[in-house]
PDB file of C-alpha atoms and ligand atoms in Angstrom:
ATOM      1  CA  MET A   9     -31.364 -22.781  30.229  1.00 52.00           C
ATOM      2  CA  SER A  10     -27.632 -22.438  29.728  1.00 54.00           C
ATOM      3  CA  GLN A  11     -26.270 -22.552  26.179  1.00 55.00           C
ATOM      4  CA  THR A  12     -23.706 -25.128  27.255  1.00 60.00           C
ATOM      5  CA  GLU A  13     -26.259 -27.715  28.374  1.00 69.00           C
ATOM      6  CA  ILE A  14     -26.292 -30.742  26.143  1.00 82.00           C
ATOM      7  CA  CYS A  15     -29.500 -31.608  24.363  1.00 80.00           C
ATOM      8  CA  GLU A  16     -29.994 -35.230  25.363  1.00 85.00           C
ATOM      9  CA  LYS A  17     -33.299 -35.983  23.787  1.00 93.00           C
ATOM     10  CA  ILE A  18     -35.619 -34.677  21.079  1.00 96.00           C
ATOM     11  CA  ILE A  19     -39.298 -35.588  21.118  1.00 97.00           C
ATOM     12  CA  LEU A  20     -41.572 -34.925  18.174  1.00 98.00           C
ATOM     13  CA  GLY A  21     -45.246 -35.483  18.808  1.00 97.00           C
ATOM     14  CA  TYR A  22     -48.068 -35.903  16.324  1.00 97.00           C
ATOM     15  CA  PHE A  23     -50.915 -38.119  15.253  1.00 97.00           C
ATOM     16  CA  SER A  24     -49.848 -41.263  13.426  1.00 95.00           C
ATOM     17  CA  VAL A  25     -50.294 -39.606  10.020  1.00 97.00           C
ATOM     18  CA  ARG A  26     -47.825 -37.737   7.772  1.00 98.00           C
ATOM     19  CA  ALA A  27     -49.761 -34.475   7.269  1.00 98.00           C
ATOM     20  CA  TYR A  28     -47.938 -31.690   9.170  1.00 98.00           C
ATOM     21  CA  VAL A  29     -45.036 -33.672  10.611  1.00 98.00           C
ATOM     22  CA  ASP A  30     -43.522 -35.453   7.608  1.00 98.00           C
ATOM     23  CA  HIS A  31     -40.997 -32.717   6.725  1.00 98.00           C
ATOM     24  CA  LEU A  32     -39.752 -32.556  10.339  1.00 98.00           C
ATOM     25  CA  LYS A  33     -39.131 -36.297  10.569  1.00 98.00           C
ATOM     26  CA  LEU A  34     -37.396 -36.209   7.174  1.00 98.00           C
ATOM     27  CA  LEU A  35     -35.051 -33.432   8.311  1.00 98.00           C
ATOM     28  CA  LEU A  36     -34.133 -35.198  11.562  1.00 98.00           C
ATOM     29  CA  GLU A  37     -33.537 -38.426   9.643  1.00 98.00           C
ATOM     30  CA  TYR A  38     -31.422 -36.606   7.051  1.00 98.00           C
ATOM     31  CA  LYS A  39     -29.276 -35.088   9.802  1.00 97.00           C
ATOM     32  CA  GLN A  40     -29.275 -38.417  11.661  1.00 97.00           C
ATOM     33  CA  ILE A  41     -30.445 -36.736  14.836  1.00 96.00           C
ATOM     34  CA  PRO A  42     -31.845 -39.278  17.315  1.00 95.00           C
ATOM     35  CA  TYR A  43     -35.452 -38.434  18.214  1.00 96.00           C
ATOM     36  CA  THR A  44     -38.488 -40.084  19.696  1.00 97.00           C
ATOM     37  CA  PHE A  45     -41.689 -39.875  17.690  1.00 97.00           C
ATOM     38  CA  GLN A  46     -44.511 -39.714  20.220  1.00 97.00           C
ATOM     39  CA  SER A  47     -47.695 -40.491  18.364  1.00 96.00           C
ATOM     40  CA  CYS A  48     -51.325 -41.250  19.013  1.00 95.00           C
ATOM     41  CA  GLN A  49     -54.402 -42.079  16.985  1.00 92.00           C
ATOM     42  CA  LYS A  50     -57.542 -40.043  16.559  1.00 92.00           C
ATOM     43  CA  GLU A  51     -60.570 -41.886  17.946  1.00 90.00           C
ATOM     44  CA  GLN A  52     -64.073 -41.979  16.578  1.00 91.00           C
ATOM     45  CA  LEU A  53     -66.796 -41.328  19.152  1.00 91.00           C
ATOM     46  CA  ASP A  54     -70.238 -42.970  19.249  1.00 90.00           C
ATOM     47  CA  ASP A  55     -71.785 -39.927  17.563  1.00 91.00           C
ATOM     48  CA  GLY A  56     -69.406 -40.382  14.587  1.00 90.00           C
ATOM     49  CA  SER A  57     -67.205 -37.372  15.390  1.00 91.00           C
ATOM     50  CA  TRP A  58     -63.431 -37.689  15.815  1.00 91.00           C
ATOM     51  CA  GLN A  59     -61.410 -36.775  18.880  1.00 90.00           C
ATOM     52  CA  GLY A  60     -57.650 -36.470  19.339  1.00 89.00           C
ATOM     53  CA  GLY A  61     -57.205 -39.529  21.590  1.00 90.00           C
ATOM     54  CA  LEU A  62     -54.289 -39.264  24.024  1.00 93.00           C
ATOM     55  CA  TRP A  63     -53.454 -35.833  22.677  1.00 95.00           C
ATOM     56  CA  TYR A  64     -56.869 -34.536  23.569  1.00 93.00           C
ATOM     57  CA  GLN A  65     -57.184 -36.336  26.887  1.00 92.00           C
ATOM     58  CA  GLU A  66     -53.662 -35.879  28.265  1.00 95.00           C
ATOM     59  CA  TRP A  67     -50.802 -34.397  26.292  1.00 96.00           C
ATOM     60  CA  ARG A  68     -52.294 -31.009  25.471  1.00 95.00           C
ATOM     61  CA  HIS A  69     -52.861 -30.475  29.216  1.00 96.00           C
ATOM     62  CA  ASN A  70     -49.684 -31.867  30.729  1.00 95.00           C
ATOM     63  CA  LEU A  71     -46.846 -31.053  28.305  1.00 95.00           C
ATOM     64  CA  ASN A  72     -46.645 -27.432  29.396  1.00 93.00           C
ATOM     65  CA  LEU A  73     -46.793 -26.108  25.825  1.00 97.00           C
ATOM     66  CA  ASP A  74     -47.272 -22.357  25.331  1.00 98.00           C
ATOM     67  CA  PHE A  75     -49.691 -22.927  22.452  1.00 98.00           C
ATOM     68  CA  PRO A  76     -50.787 -26.571  22.693  1.00 97.00           C
ATOM     69  CA  ASN A  77     -51.004 -28.107  19.248  1.00 97.00           C
ATOM     70  CA  MET A  78     -49.833 -31.027  17.158  1.00 97.00           C
ATOM     71  CA  PRO A  79     -47.122 -31.339  16.034  1.00 98.00           C
ATOM     72  CA  PHE A  80     -45.147 -30.422  19.156  1.00 98.00           C
ATOM     73  CA  TYR A  81     -41.370 -30.457  19.583  1.00 98.00           C
ATOM     74  CA  ILE A  82     -39.383 -30.850  22.807  1.00 97.00           C
ATOM     75  CA  GLU A  83     -35.632 -30.716  23.527  1.00 97.00           C
ATOM     76  CA  LYS A  84     -34.594 -32.152  26.881  1.00 96.00           C
ATOM     77  CA  TYR A  85     -31.296 -30.987  28.369  1.00 94.00           C
ATOM     78  CA  SER A  86     -28.729 -32.618  30.596  1.00 91.00           C
ATOM     79  CA  ASP A  87     -29.559 -30.262  33.506  1.00 91.00           C
ATOM     80  CA  GLY A  88     -33.178 -31.460  33.507  1.00 92.00           C
ATOM     81  CA  SER A  89     -34.564 -28.366  31.776  1.00 93.00           C
ATOM     82  CA  GLN A  90     -36.376 -28.449  28.478  1.00 95.00           C
ATOM     83  CA  PHE A  91     -37.333 -26.314  25.517  1.00 96.00           C
ATOM     84  CA  SER A  92     -40.642 -26.894  23.806  1.00 97.00           C
ATOM     85  CA  MET A  93     -42.569 -25.370  20.944  1.00 98.00           C
ATOM     86  CA  THR A  94     -45.373 -25.949  18.461  1.00 98.00           C
ATOM     87  CA  GLU A  95     -46.192 -24.758  14.909  1.00 98.00           C
ATOM     88  CA  SER A  96     -44.932 -27.031  12.176  1.00 98.00           C
ATOM     89  CA  MET A  97     -43.208 -24.278  10.185  1.00 98.00           C
ATOM     90  CA  ALA A  98     -41.658 -22.553  13.209  1.00 98.00           C
ATOM     91  CA  ILE A  99     -40.228 -25.943  14.217  1.00 98.00           C
ATOM     92  CA  LEU A 100     -38.817 -26.355  10.689  1.00 98.00           C
ATOM     93  CA  ARG A 101     -37.148 -22.938  10.911  1.00 98.00           C
ATOM     94  CA  HIS A 102     -35.772 -23.706  14.369  1.00 97.00           C
ATOM     95  CA  LEU A 103     -34.230 -26.944  13.039  1.00 97.00           C
ATOM     96  CA  GLY A 104     -32.897 -25.003  10.049  1.00 97.00           C
ATOM     97  CA  ARG A 105     -31.042 -22.589  12.324  1.00 96.00           C
ATOM     98  CA  LYS A 106     -29.939 -25.309  14.723  1.00 96.00           C
ATOM     99  CA  TYR A 107     -28.498 -27.577  12.023  1.00 96.00           C
ATOM    100  CA  SER A 108     -27.289 -24.939   9.514  1.00 96.00           C
ATOM    101  CA  LEU A 109     -29.891 -25.675   6.858  1.00 97.00           C
ATOM    102  CA  TYR A 110     -30.723 -22.058   6.073  1.00 95.00           C
ATOM    103  CA  GLY A 111     -28.516 -21.561   3.037  1.00 90.00           C
ATOM    104  CA  ASP A 112     -25.284 -19.633   2.655  1.00 87.00           C
ATOM    105  CA  GLY A 113     -25.917 -17.351   5.626  1.00 84.00           C
ATOM    106  CA  SER A 114     -26.680 -14.121   3.762  1.00 93.00           C
ATOM    107  CA  ILE A 115     -29.978 -12.557   4.754  1.00 95.00           C
ATOM    108  CA  GLN A 116     -31.024 -12.445   1.092  1.00 95.00           C
ATOM    109  CA  HIS A 117     -30.476 -16.158   0.659  1.00 94.00           C
ATOM    110  CA  MET A 118     -32.312 -16.915   3.910  1.00 96.00           C
ATOM    111  CA  ALA A 119     -35.206 -14.764   2.671  1.00 96.00           C
ATOM    112  CA  LYS A 120     -35.404 -16.779  -0.570  1.00 96.00           C
ATOM    113  CA  VAL A 121     -35.348 -20.010   1.442  1.00 96.00           C
ATOM    114  CA  ASP A 122     -38.241 -18.675   3.539  1.00 97.00           C
ATOM    115  CA  MET A 123     -40.116 -17.688   0.400  1.00 97.00           C
ATOM    116  CA  LEU A 124     -39.779 -21.198  -1.058  1.00 97.00           C
ATOM    117  CA  VAL A 125     -40.906 -22.710   2.250  1.00 98.00           C
ATOM    118  CA  ASP A 126     -44.021 -20.551   2.261  1.00 98.00           C
ATOM    119  CA  VAL A 127     -44.906 -21.364  -1.357  1.00 98.00           C
ATOM    120  CA  ALA A 128     -44.544 -25.079  -0.540  1.00 98.00           C
ATOM    121  CA  VAL A 129     -46.949 -24.531   2.370  1.00 98.00           C
ATOM    122  CA  GLU A 130     -49.420 -22.908  -0.024  1.00 98.00           C
ATOM    123  CA  LEU A 131     -49.179 -26.003  -2.208  1.00 98.00           C
ATOM    124  CA  ARG A 132     -49.805 -28.143   0.861  1.00 98.00           C
ATOM    125  CA  LEU A 133     -52.927 -26.115   1.623  1.00 98.00           C
ATOM    126  CA  ILE A 134     -54.280 -26.665  -1.900  1.00 98.00           C
ATOM    127  CA  PHE A 135     -53.653 -30.401  -1.409  1.00 98.00           C
ATOM    128  CA  VAL A 136     -55.377 -30.387   2.009  1.00 98.00           C
ATOM    129  CA  ASN A 137     -58.437 -28.566   0.645  1.00 98.00           C
ATOM    130  CA  LEU A 138     -58.852 -31.051  -2.187  1.00 98.00           C
ATOM    131  CA  THR A 139     -58.170 -34.239  -0.244  1.00 98.00           C
ATOM    132  CA  TYR A 140     -60.268 -33.380   2.828  1.00 97.00           C
ATOM    133  CA  PHE A 141     -63.221 -31.701   1.180  1.00 97.00           C
ATOM    134  CA  GLY A 142     -63.094 -32.287  -2.596  1.00 98.00           C
ATOM    135  CA  ASP A 143     -63.464 -35.069  -5.123  1.00 98.00           C
ATOM    136  CA  VAL A 144     -60.016 -36.135  -6.339  1.00 98.00           C
ATOM    137  CA  GLU A 145     -61.375 -37.607  -9.573  1.00 98.00           C
ATOM    138  CA  LYS A 146     -63.765 -34.858 -10.616  1.00 98.00           C
ATOM    139  CA  GLU A 147     -61.461 -32.010  -9.600  1.00 98.00           C
ATOM    140  CA  LYS A 148     -58.227 -33.395 -11.030  1.00 98.00           C
ATOM    141  CA  SER A 149     -57.838 -31.007 -13.976  1.00 97.00           C
ATOM    142  CA  ASP A 150     -58.728 -27.964 -11.895  1.00 98.00           C
ATOM    143  CA  TYR A 151     -56.170 -29.101  -9.283  1.00 98.00           C
ATOM    144  CA  PHE A 152     -53.487 -29.535 -11.976  1.00 98.00           C
ATOM    145  CA  LYS A 153     -54.140 -25.948 -13.093  1.00 97.00           C
ATOM    146  CA  LYS A 154     -53.986 -24.516  -9.556  1.00 96.00           C
ATOM    147  CA  THR A 155     -50.823 -26.360  -8.573  1.00 98.00           C
ATOM    148  CA  GLY A 156     -49.234 -26.160 -12.034  1.00 98.00           C
ATOM    149  CA  ASP A 157     -48.736 -22.421 -11.762  1.00 96.00           C
ATOM    150  CA  LYS A 158     -46.629 -22.880  -8.615  1.00 97.00           C
ATOM    151  CA  PHE A 159     -44.856 -26.045  -9.808  1.00 98.00           C
ATOM    152  CA  SER A 160     -43.735 -24.271 -12.994  1.00 97.00           C
ATOM    153  CA  ARG A 161     -42.455 -21.316 -10.972  1.00 97.00           C
ATOM    154  CA  PHE A 162     -40.393 -23.693  -8.827  1.00 97.00           C
ATOM    155  CA  GLU A 163     -39.134 -25.224 -12.062  1.00 95.00           C
ATOM    156  CA  THR A 164     -38.095 -21.814 -13.438  1.00 95.00           C
ATOM    157  CA  PHE A 165     -36.547 -20.834 -10.112  1.00 96.00           C
ATOM    158  CA  MET A 166     -34.348 -23.917 -10.232  1.00 94.00           C
ATOM    159  CA  VAL A 167     -33.378 -23.277 -13.851  1.00 91.00           C
ATOM    160  CA  ASN A 168     -32.404 -19.689 -12.973  1.00 91.00           C
ATOM    161  CA  HIS A 169     -30.390 -20.785  -9.968  1.00 84.00           C
ATOM    162  CA  GLY A 170     -28.702 -23.703 -11.757  1.00 72.00           C
ATOM    163  CA  ALA A 171     -28.890 -25.730  -8.613  1.00 78.00           C
ATOM    164  CA  ASP A 172     -28.798 -29.276  -7.248  1.00 91.00           C
ATOM    165  CA  TRP A 173     -31.250 -28.381  -4.513  1.00 96.00           C
ATOM    166  CA  VAL A 174     -34.220 -26.075  -4.707  1.00 95.00           C
ATOM    167  CA  CYS A 175     -32.392 -22.976  -3.451  1.00 94.00           C
ATOM    168  CA  GLY A 176     -28.848 -23.520  -4.657  1.00 91.00           C
ATOM    169  CA  HIS A 177     -26.050 -25.998  -4.174  1.00 91.00           C
ATOM    170  CA  ARG A 178     -26.739 -26.602  -0.489  1.00 93.00           C
ATOM    171  CA  ILE A 179     -29.684 -28.469   0.899  1.00 97.00           C
ATOM    172  CA  THR A 180     -31.933 -26.163   2.951  1.00 97.00           C
ATOM    173  CA  ILE A 181     -35.134 -26.426   4.972  1.00 98.00           C
ATOM    174  CA  ALA A 182     -37.054 -25.648   1.770  1.00 98.00           C
ATOM    175  CA  ASP A 183     -36.025 -29.045   0.363  1.00 98.00           C
ATOM    176  CA  PHE A 184     -37.663 -30.948   3.221  1.00 98.00           C
ATOM    177  CA  ILE A 185     -41.065 -29.308   3.018  1.00 98.00           C
ATOM    178  CA  LEU A 186     -40.905 -29.377  -0.796  1.00 98.00           C
ATOM    179  CA  TRP A 187     -40.129 -33.126  -0.849  1.00 98.00           C
ATOM    180  CA  THR A 188     -43.107 -33.794   1.430  1.00 98.00           C
ATOM    181  CA  VAL A 189     -45.477 -31.750  -0.712  1.00 98.00           C
ATOM    182  CA  LEU A 190     -44.201 -33.349  -3.939  1.00 98.00           C
ATOM    183  CA  ASP A 191     -44.501 -36.821  -2.457  1.00 98.00           C
ATOM    184  CA  TYR A 192     -48.094 -36.197  -1.323  1.00 98.00           C
ATOM    185  CA  ASN A 193     -48.877 -35.005  -4.834  1.00 98.00           C
ATOM    186  CA  VAL A 194     -47.365 -37.937  -6.724  1.00 98.00           C
ATOM    187  CA  THR A 195     -48.962 -40.365  -4.280  1.00 98.00           C
ATOM    188  CA  LEU A 196     -52.306 -38.858  -5.238  1.00 98.00           C
ATOM    189  CA  TYR A 197     -51.605 -38.294  -8.959  1.00 98.00           C
ATOM    190  CA  PRO A 198     -48.528 -40.236 -10.175  1.00 98.00           C
ATOM    191  CA  ASP A 199     -48.355 -38.150 -13.397  1.00 97.00           C
ATOM    192  CA  ILE A 200     -48.546 -34.701 -11.799  1.00 98.00           C
ATOM    193  CA  LEU A 201     -44.812 -33.973 -12.023  1.00 98.00           C
ATOM    194  CA  ASP A 202     -44.372 -35.248 -15.581  1.00 98.00           C
ATOM    195  CA  PRO A 203     -43.970 -31.705 -17.007  1.00 97.00           C
ATOM    196  CA  TYR A 204     -41.421 -30.677 -14.349  1.00 97.00           C
ATOM    197  CA  PRO A 205     -38.035 -32.422 -14.782  1.00 96.00           C
ATOM    198  CA  ASN A 206     -36.255 -30.302 -12.154  1.00 96.00           C
ATOM    199  CA  LEU A 207     -38.862 -31.044  -9.527  1.00 97.00           C
ATOM    200  CA  ARG A 208     -38.675 -34.758 -10.326  1.00 97.00           C
ATOM    201  CA  ALA A 209     -34.878 -34.567 -10.122  1.00 96.00           C
ATOM    202  CA  VAL A 210     -34.804 -32.770  -6.779  1.00 97.00           C
ATOM    203  CA  LYS A 211     -37.317 -35.254  -5.360  1.00 98.00           C
ATOM    204  CA  SER A 212     -35.176 -38.194  -6.540  1.00 98.00           C
ATOM    205  CA  ARG A 213     -32.035 -36.513  -5.231  1.00 97.00           C
ATOM    206  CA  MET A 214     -33.538 -36.391  -1.744  1.00 98.00           C
ATOM    207  CA  GLU A 215     -34.592 -40.045  -1.984  1.00 98.00           C
ATOM    208  CA  SER A 216     -31.122 -41.129  -3.041  1.00 98.00           C
ATOM    209  CA  VAL A 217     -29.363 -39.619  -0.002  1.00 98.00           C
ATOM    210  CA  THR A 218     -28.216 -42.728   1.900  1.00 98.00           C
ATOM    211  CA  GLN A 219     -29.822 -41.921   5.241  1.00 98.00           C
ATOM    212  CA  VAL A 220     -33.069 -40.786   3.580  1.00 98.00           C
ATOM    213  CA  ALA A 221     -33.267 -43.972   1.473  1.00 98.00           C
ATOM    214  CA  GLU A 222     -32.729 -46.001   4.627  1.00 98.00           C
ATOM    215  CA  TYR A 223     -35.465 -44.064   6.443  1.00 98.00           C
ATOM    216  CA  LEU A 224     -37.974 -44.385   3.587  1.00 98.00           C
ATOM    217  CA  ASN A 225     -37.440 -48.157   3.614  1.00 98.00           C
ATOM    218  CA  SER A 226     -37.705 -48.434   7.388  1.00 98.00           C
ATOM    219  CA  GLU A 227     -40.677 -48.982   9.666  1.00 96.00           C
ATOM    220  CA  ARG A 228     -40.325 -45.380  10.785  1.00 97.00           C
ATOM    221  CA  PHE A 229     -41.845 -44.282   7.474  1.00 98.00           C
ATOM    222  CA  SER A 230     -45.173 -45.201   5.967  1.00 97.00           C
ATOM    223  CA  ARG A 231     -46.540 -43.658   2.768  1.00 97.00           C
ATOM    224  CA  PHE A 232     -50.061 -43.747   4.258  1.00 97.00           C
ATOM    225  CA  PRO A 233     -51.987 -42.390   6.009  1.00 97.00           C
ATOM    226  CA  ILE A 234     -51.223 -38.905   4.777  1.00 98.00           C
ATOM    227  CA  ASN A 235     -54.381 -37.336   6.218  1.00 97.00           C
ATOM    228  CA  SER A 236     -56.704 -37.860   9.161  1.00 95.00           C
ATOM    229  CA  PRO A 237     -59.170 -40.748   8.826  1.00 93.00           C
ATOM    230  CA  TYR A 238     -62.104 -38.469   8.022  1.00 93.00           C
ATOM    231  CA  ALA A 239     -60.474 -36.933   4.916  1.00 96.00           C
ATOM    232  CA  ASN A 240     -62.088 -37.737   1.555  1.00 97.00           C
ATOM    233  CA  TRP A 241     -58.758 -39.139   0.341  1.00 98.00           C
ATOM    234  CA  GLY A 242     -55.477 -40.157   2.001  1.00 97.00           C
ATOM    235  CA  GLY A 243     -56.798 -41.076   5.442  1.00 95.00           C
ATOM    236  CA  GLN A 244     -56.561 -44.793   4.752  1.00 88.00           C
ATOM    237  CA  LYS A 245     -53.690 -46.916   6.058  1.00 80.00           C
ATOM    238  CA  LYS A 246     -52.585 -48.089   2.553  1.00 69.00           C
TER     239      LYS A 246
HETATM  240  N1  LIG B  25     -50.585 -24.005  12.427  1.00 51.93           N
HETATM  241  C1  LIG B  25     -50.434 -25.300  13.044  1.00 51.93           C
HETATM  242  C2  LIG B  25     -51.650 -26.138  12.730  1.00 51.93           C
HETATM  243  C3  LIG B  25     -51.597 -27.459  13.454  1.00 51.93           C
HETATM  244  C4  LIG B  25     -52.860 -28.262  13.327  1.00 51.93           C
HETATM  245  O1  LIG B  25     -53.842 -27.859  12.674  1.00 51.93           O
HETATM  246  N2  LIG B  25     -52.842 -29.435  13.953  1.00 51.93           N
HETATM  247  C5  LIG B  25     -53.962 -30.331  13.885  1.00 51.93           C
HETATM  248  C6  LIG B  25     -53.519 -31.628  13.243  1.00 51.93           C
HETATM  249  S1  LIG B  25     -52.905 -31.332  11.611  1.00 51.93           S
HETATM  250  C7  LIG B  25     -54.498 -30.684  15.245  1.00 51.93           C
HETATM  251  O2  LIG B  25     -55.382 -31.550  15.346  1.00 51.93           O
HETATM  252  N3  LIG B  25     -54.012 -30.071  16.327  1.00 51.93           N
HETATM  253  C8  LIG B  25     -54.427 -30.419  17.664  1.00 51.93           C
HETATM  254  C9  LIG B  25     -55.493 -29.513  18.218  1.00 51.93           C
HETATM  255  O3  LIG B  25     -55.988 -28.643  17.479  1.00 51.93           O
HETATM  256  O4  LIG B  25     -55.836 -29.715  19.390  1.00 51.93           O
HETATM  257  C10 LIG B  25     -49.138 -25.960  12.545  1.00 51.93           C
HETATM  258  O5  LIG B  25     -48.740 -25.731  11.387  1.00 51.93           O
HETATM  259  O6  LIG B  25     -48.502 -26.707  13.300  1.00 51.93           O
END
């Protein structure tokens, strides 16, 4: 594909849940990049198990993906060629490079951005483990301890960097995955960020960006479902 070809269309594919795609939609909305969200529902079979619906039956076979998975990301070019990829964090990093959301350009700053992204992913994993397999009432205080260590380190990081956004004065890819993880957490436990004023501030800052506020109030965004329907918590539609 030639570098001069114009990207005419972006397609982001995923199940109709927030889970591993939320940060990617948020970034595209923030940058006001037109995209099509191609979604499908998981379906429950007669034996009670769940199957990936259209993804399972069609898309994973016919989209020509190197490593078929959801979410997937496709750029279609004016010459008819296309670029496609999977892996939710690799897609985030691709969008970060494509739309200059990787910080001030120094390799040290980019490394810190990557570090913050990966810690946010660790927080997401703790959330996934609890909400799919655990008991959100019984395990609340244990969860606050596990996540609190990382939340307070984010808090200190922001104090040390005196910043508007999580990694300095510019918004970076770390802010999109962090917002998603924070929003999942306060949706589950509204008081979880009470001890962390900088995290609450950076979350509000994202929500007050005009195009983000418009997105969050639009039909393109729904707070639920966060997880797949078979999760212990967060798989419901409201
Ligand atoms: N490492 C992958 C994991 C993706 C993943 O686990 N996708 C789940 C939904 S959250 C899925 O059902 N993928 C489709 C499949 O496994 O066929 C990523 O971050 O994108």
